JSON list of C-alpha atoms in Angstrom, two decimals:
[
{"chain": "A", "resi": 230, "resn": "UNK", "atom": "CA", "xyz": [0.00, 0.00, 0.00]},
{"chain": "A", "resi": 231, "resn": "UNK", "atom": "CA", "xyz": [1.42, 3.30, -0.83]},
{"chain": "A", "resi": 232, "resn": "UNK", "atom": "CA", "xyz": [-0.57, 5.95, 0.76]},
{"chain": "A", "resi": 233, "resn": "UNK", "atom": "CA", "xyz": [1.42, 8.30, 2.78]},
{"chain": "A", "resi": 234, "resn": "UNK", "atom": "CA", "xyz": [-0.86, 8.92, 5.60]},
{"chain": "A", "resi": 235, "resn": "UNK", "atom": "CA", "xyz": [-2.67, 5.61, 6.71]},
{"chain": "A", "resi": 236, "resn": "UNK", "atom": "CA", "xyz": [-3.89, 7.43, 10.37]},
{"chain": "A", "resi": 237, "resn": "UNK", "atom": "CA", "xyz": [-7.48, 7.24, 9.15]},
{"chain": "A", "resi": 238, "resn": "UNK", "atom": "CA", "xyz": [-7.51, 3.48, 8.21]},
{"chain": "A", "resi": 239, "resn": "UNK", "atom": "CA", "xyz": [-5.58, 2.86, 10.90]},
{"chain": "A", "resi": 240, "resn": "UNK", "atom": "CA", "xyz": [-7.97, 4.43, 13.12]},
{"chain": "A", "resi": 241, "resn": "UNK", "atom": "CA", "xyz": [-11.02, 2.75, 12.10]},
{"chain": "A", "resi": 242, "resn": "UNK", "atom": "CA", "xyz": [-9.14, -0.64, 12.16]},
{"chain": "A", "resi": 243, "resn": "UNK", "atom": "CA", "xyz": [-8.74, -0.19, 16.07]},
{"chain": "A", "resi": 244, "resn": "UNK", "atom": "CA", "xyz": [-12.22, 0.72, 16.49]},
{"chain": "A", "resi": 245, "resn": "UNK", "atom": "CA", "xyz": [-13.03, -2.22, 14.56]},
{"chain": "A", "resi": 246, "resn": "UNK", "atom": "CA", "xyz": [-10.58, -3.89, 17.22]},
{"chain": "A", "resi": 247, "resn": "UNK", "atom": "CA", "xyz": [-7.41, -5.22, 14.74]},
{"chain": "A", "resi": 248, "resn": "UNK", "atom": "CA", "xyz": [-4.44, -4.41, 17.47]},
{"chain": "A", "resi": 249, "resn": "UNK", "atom": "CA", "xyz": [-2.07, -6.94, 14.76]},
{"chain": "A", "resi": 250, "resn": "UNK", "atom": "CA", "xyz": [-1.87, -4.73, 11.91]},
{"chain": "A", "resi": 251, "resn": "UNK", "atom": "CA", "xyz": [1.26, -7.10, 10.66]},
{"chain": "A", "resi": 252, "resn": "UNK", "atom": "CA", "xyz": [-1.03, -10.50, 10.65]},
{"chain": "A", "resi": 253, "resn": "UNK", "atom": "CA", "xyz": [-4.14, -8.33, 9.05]},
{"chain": "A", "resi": 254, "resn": "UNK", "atom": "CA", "xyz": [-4.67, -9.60, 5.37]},
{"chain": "A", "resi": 255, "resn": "UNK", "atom": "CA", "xyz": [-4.40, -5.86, 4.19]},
{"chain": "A", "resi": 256, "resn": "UNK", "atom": "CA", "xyz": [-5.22, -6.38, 0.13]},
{"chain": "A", "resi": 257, "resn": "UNK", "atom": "CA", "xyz": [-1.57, -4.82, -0.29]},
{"chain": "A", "resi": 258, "resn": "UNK", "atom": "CA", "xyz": [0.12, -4.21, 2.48]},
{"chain": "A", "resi": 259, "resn": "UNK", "atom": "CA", "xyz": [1.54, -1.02, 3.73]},
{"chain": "A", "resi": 260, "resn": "UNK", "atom": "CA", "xyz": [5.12, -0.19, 4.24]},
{"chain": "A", "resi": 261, "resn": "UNK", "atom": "CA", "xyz": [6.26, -0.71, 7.72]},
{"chain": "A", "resi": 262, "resn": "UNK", "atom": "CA", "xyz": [7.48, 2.65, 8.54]},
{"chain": "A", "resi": 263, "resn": "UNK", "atom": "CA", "xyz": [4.24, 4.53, 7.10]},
{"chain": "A", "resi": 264, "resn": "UNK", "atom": "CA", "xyz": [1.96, 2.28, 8.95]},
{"chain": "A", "resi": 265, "resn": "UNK", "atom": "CA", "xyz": [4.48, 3.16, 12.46]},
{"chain": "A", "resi": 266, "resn": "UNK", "atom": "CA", "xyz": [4.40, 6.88, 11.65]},
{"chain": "A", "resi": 267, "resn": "UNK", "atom": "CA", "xyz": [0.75, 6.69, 11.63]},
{"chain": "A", "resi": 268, "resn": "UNK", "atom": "CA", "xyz": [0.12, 4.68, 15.04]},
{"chain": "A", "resi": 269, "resn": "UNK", "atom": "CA", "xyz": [2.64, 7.41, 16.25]},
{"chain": "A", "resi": 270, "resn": "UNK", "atom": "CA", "xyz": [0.72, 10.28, 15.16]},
{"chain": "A", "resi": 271, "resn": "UNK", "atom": "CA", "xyz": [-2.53, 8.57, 16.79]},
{"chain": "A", "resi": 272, "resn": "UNK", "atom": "CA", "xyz": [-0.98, 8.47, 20.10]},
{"chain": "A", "resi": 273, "resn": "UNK", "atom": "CA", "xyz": [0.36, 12.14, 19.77]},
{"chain": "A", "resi": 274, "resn": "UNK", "atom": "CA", "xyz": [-3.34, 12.89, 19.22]},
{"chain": "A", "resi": 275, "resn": "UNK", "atom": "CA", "xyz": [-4.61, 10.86, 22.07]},
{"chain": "A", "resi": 276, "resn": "UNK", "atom": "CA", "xyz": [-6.68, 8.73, 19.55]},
{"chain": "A", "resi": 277, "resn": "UNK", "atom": "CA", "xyz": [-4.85, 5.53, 21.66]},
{"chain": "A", "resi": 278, "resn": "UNK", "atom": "CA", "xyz": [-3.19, 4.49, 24.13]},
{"chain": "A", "resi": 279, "resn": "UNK", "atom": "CA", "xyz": [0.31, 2.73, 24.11]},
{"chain": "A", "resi": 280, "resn": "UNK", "atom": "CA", "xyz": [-1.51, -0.66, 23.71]},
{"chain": "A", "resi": 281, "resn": "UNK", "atom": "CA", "xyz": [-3.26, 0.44, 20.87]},
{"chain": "A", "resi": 282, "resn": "UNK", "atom": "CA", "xyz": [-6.61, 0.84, 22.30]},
{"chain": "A", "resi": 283, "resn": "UNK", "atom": "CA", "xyz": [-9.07, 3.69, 21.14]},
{"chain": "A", "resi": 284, "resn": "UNK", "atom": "CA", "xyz": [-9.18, 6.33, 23.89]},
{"chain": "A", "resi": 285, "resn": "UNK", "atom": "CA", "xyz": [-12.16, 8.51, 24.54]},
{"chain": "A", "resi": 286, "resn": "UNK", "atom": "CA", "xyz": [-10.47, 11.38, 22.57]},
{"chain": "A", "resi": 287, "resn": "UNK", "atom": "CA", "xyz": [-10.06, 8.32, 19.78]},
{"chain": "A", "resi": 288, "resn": "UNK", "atom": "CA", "xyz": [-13.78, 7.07, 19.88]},
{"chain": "A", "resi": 289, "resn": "UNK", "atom": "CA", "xyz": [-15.22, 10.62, 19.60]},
{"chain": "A", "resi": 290, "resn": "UNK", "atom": "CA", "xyz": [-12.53, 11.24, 16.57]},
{"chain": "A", "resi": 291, "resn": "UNK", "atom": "CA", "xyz": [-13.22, 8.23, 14.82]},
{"chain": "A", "resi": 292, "resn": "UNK", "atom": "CA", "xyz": [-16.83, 9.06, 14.15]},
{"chain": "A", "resi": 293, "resn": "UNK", "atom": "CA", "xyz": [-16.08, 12.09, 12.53]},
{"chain": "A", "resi": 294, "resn": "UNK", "atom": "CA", "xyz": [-15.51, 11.80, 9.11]},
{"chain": "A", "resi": 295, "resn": "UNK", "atom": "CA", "xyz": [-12.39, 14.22, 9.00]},
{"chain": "A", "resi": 296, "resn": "UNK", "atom": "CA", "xyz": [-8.90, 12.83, 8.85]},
{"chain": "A", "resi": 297, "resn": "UNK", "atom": "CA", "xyz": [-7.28, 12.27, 12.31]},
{"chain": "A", "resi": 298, "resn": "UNK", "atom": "CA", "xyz": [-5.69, 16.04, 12.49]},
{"chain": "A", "resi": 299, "resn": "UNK", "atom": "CA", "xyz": [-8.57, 17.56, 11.47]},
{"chain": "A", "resi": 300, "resn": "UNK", "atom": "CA", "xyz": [-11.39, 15.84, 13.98]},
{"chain": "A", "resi": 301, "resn": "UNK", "atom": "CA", "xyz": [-8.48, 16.46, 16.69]},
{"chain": "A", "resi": 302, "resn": "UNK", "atom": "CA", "xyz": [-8.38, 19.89, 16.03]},
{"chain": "A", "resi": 303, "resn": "UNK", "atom": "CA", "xyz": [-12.42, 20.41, 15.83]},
{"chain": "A", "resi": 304, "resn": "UNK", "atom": "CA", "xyz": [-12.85, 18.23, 19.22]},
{"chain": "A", "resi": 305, "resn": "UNK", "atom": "CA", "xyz": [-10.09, 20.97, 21.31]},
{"chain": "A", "resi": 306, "resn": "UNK", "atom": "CA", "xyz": [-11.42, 23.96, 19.44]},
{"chain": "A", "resi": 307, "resn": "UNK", "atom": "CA", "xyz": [-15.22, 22.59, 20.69]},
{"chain": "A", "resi": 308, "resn": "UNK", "atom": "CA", "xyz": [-13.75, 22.35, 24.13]},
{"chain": "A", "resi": 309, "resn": "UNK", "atom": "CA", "xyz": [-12.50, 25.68, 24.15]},
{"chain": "A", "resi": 310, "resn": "UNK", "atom": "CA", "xyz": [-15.75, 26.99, 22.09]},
{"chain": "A", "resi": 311, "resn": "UNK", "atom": "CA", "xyz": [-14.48, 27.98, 18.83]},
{"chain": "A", "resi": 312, "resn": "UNK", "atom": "CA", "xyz": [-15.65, 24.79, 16.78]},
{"chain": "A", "resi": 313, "resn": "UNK", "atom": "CA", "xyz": [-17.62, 27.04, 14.17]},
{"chain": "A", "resi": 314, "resn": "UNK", "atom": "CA", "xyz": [-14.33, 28.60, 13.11]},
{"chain": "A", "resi": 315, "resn": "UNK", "atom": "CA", "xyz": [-12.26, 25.60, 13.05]},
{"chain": "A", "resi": 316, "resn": "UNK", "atom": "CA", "xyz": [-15.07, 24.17, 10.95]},
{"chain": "A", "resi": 317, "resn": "UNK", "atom": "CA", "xyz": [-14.75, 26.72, 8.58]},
{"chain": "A", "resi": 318, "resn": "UNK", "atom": "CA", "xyz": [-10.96, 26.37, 8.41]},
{"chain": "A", "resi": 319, "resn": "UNK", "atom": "CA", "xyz": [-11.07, 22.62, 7.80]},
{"chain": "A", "resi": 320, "resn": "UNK", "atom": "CA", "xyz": [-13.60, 22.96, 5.00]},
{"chain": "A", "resi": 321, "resn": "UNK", "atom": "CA", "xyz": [-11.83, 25.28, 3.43]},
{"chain": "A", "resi": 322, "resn": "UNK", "atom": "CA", "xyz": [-8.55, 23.05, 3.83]},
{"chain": "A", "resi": 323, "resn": "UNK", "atom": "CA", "xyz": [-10.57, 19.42, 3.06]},
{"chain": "A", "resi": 324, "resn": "UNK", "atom": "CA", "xyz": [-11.81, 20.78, 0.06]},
{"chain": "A", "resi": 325, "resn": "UNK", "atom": "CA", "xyz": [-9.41, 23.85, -1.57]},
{"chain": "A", "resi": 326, "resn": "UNK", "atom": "CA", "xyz": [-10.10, 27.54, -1.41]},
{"chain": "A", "resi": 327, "resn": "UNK", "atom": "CA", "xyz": [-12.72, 27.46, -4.17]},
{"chain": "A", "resi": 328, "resn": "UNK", "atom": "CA", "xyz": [-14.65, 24.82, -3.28]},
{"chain": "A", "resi": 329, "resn": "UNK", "atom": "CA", "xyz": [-14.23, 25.51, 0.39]},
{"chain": "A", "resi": 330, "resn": "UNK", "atom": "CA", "xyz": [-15.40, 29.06, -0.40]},
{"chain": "A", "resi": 331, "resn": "UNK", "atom": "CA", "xyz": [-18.53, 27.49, -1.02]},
{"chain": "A", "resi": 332, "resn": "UNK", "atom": "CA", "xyz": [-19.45, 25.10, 1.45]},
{"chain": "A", "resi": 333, "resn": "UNK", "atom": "CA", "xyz": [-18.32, 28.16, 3.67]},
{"chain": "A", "resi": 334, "resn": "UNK", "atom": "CA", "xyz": [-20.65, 30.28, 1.68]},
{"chain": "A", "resi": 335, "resn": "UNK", "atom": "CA", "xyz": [-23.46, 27.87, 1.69]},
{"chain": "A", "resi": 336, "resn": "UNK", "atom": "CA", "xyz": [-23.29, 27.76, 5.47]},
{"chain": "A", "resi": 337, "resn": "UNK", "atom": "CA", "xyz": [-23.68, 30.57, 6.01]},
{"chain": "A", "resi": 338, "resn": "UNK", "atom": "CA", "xyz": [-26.36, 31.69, 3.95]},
{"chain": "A", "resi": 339, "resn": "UNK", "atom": "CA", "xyz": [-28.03, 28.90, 5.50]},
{"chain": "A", "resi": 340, "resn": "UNK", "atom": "CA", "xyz": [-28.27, 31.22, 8.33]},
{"chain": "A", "resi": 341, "resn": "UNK", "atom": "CA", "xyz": [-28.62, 34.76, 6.96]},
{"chain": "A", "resi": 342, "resn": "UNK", "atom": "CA", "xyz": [-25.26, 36.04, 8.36]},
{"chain": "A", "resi": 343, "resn": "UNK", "atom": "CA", "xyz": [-23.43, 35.61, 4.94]},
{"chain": "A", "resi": 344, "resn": "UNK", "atom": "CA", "xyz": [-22.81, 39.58, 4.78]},
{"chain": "A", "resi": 345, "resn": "UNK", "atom": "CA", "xyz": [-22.61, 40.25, 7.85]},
{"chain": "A", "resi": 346, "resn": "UNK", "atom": "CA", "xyz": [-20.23, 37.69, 8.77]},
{"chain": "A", "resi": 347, "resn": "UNK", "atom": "CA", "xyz": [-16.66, 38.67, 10.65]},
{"chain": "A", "resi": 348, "resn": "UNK", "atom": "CA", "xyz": [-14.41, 36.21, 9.00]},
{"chain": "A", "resi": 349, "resn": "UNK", "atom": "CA", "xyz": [-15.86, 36.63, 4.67]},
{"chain": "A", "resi": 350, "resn": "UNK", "atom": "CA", "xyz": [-14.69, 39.75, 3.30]},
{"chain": "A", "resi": 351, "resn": "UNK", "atom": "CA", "xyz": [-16.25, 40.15, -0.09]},
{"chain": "A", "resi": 352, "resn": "UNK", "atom": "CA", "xyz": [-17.03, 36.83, -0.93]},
{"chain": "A", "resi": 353, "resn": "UNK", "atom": "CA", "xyz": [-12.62, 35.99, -0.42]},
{"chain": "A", "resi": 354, "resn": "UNK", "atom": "CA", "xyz": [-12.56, 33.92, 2.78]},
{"chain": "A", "resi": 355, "resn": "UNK", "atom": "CA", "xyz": [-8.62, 35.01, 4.44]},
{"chain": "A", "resi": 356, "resn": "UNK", "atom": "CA", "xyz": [-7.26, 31.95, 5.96]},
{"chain": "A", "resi": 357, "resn": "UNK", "atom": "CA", "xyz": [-5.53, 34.24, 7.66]},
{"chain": "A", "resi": 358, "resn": "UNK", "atom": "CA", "xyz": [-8.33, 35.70, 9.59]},
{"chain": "A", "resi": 359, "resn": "UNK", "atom": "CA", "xyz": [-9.80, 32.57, 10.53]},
{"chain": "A", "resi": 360, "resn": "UNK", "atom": "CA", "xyz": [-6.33, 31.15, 11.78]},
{"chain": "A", "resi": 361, "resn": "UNK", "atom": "CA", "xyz": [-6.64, 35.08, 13.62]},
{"chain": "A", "resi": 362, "resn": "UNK", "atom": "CA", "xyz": [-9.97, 34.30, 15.44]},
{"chain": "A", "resi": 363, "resn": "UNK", "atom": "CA", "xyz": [-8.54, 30.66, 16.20]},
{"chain": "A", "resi": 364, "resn": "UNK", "atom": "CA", "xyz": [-5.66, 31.74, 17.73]},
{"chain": "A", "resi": 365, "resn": "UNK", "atom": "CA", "xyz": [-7.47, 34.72, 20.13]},
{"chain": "A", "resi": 366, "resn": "UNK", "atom": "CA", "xyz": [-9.94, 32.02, 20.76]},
{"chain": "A", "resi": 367, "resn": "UNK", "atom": "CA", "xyz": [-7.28, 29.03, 21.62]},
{"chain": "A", "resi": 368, "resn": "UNK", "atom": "CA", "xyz": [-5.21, 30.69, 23.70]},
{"chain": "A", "resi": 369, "resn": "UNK", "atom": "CA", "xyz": [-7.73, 33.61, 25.49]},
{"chain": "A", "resi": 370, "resn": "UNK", "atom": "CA", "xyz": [-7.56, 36.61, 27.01]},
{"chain": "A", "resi": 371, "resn": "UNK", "atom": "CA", "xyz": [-3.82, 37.22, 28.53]}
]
């Protein structure tokens, strides 16, 4: 197998409760070191535990259908109630600009605050803002 990131499958594998990922009959096996990287990352998340078990953190990430980063970074920004801007970010990263642009758009039409809306500026949506109202919001008042 020669996908770079296999956090996702790896993921949903645990949930599924595979904690042998050499003896699974993967239809083409990954590359040991990609498949390592990947259980790595999901313990720097707190997706599992040393043994390979799904943690709470894991279980509420796996049901999101995000990559592992992404539903990481939406479960802390909930927690520290900014989720609706994170959102926004990861669409617009998931999909590209453009088409993010418009799922962003679509949103929030959805709700009649499309104009009025802090983080669009003339229909351009600034990363840069967003990552702006993230950051005030993740860290708080000094």
């Amino acid at each position: 197998m020669e996908r770079a990131d296999l956090a996702q499958p790896a993921l949903e594998l645990i949930k599924l409760g595979v904690r042998d990922f050499g003896g699974f009959p993967w239809f083409e096996p990954p590359k040991e070191n990609s498949l390592a990287q990947s259980l790595r990352l999901l313990e720097d998340l707190g997706a599992i535990d040393a043994e390979r078990g799904l943690t709470a953190i894991g279980a509420r990430m796996v049901e999101l259908p995000l990559r592992p980063r992404f539903s990481r970074a939406l479960i802390e920004s909930e927690r520290r109630g900014c989720a609706r801007e994170m959102a926004l970010l990861i669409a617009v990263l998931s999909e590209g600009v453009d088409v993010g642009l418009d799922l962003v758009s679509g949103v929030l039409a959805g709700r009649g605050t499309l104009e009025r809306h802090p983080l669009l500026a003339r229909r351009g949506l600034e990363v840069a803002v967003i990552l702006g109202h993230l950051a005030a919001c993740l860290v708080g008042p000094r």
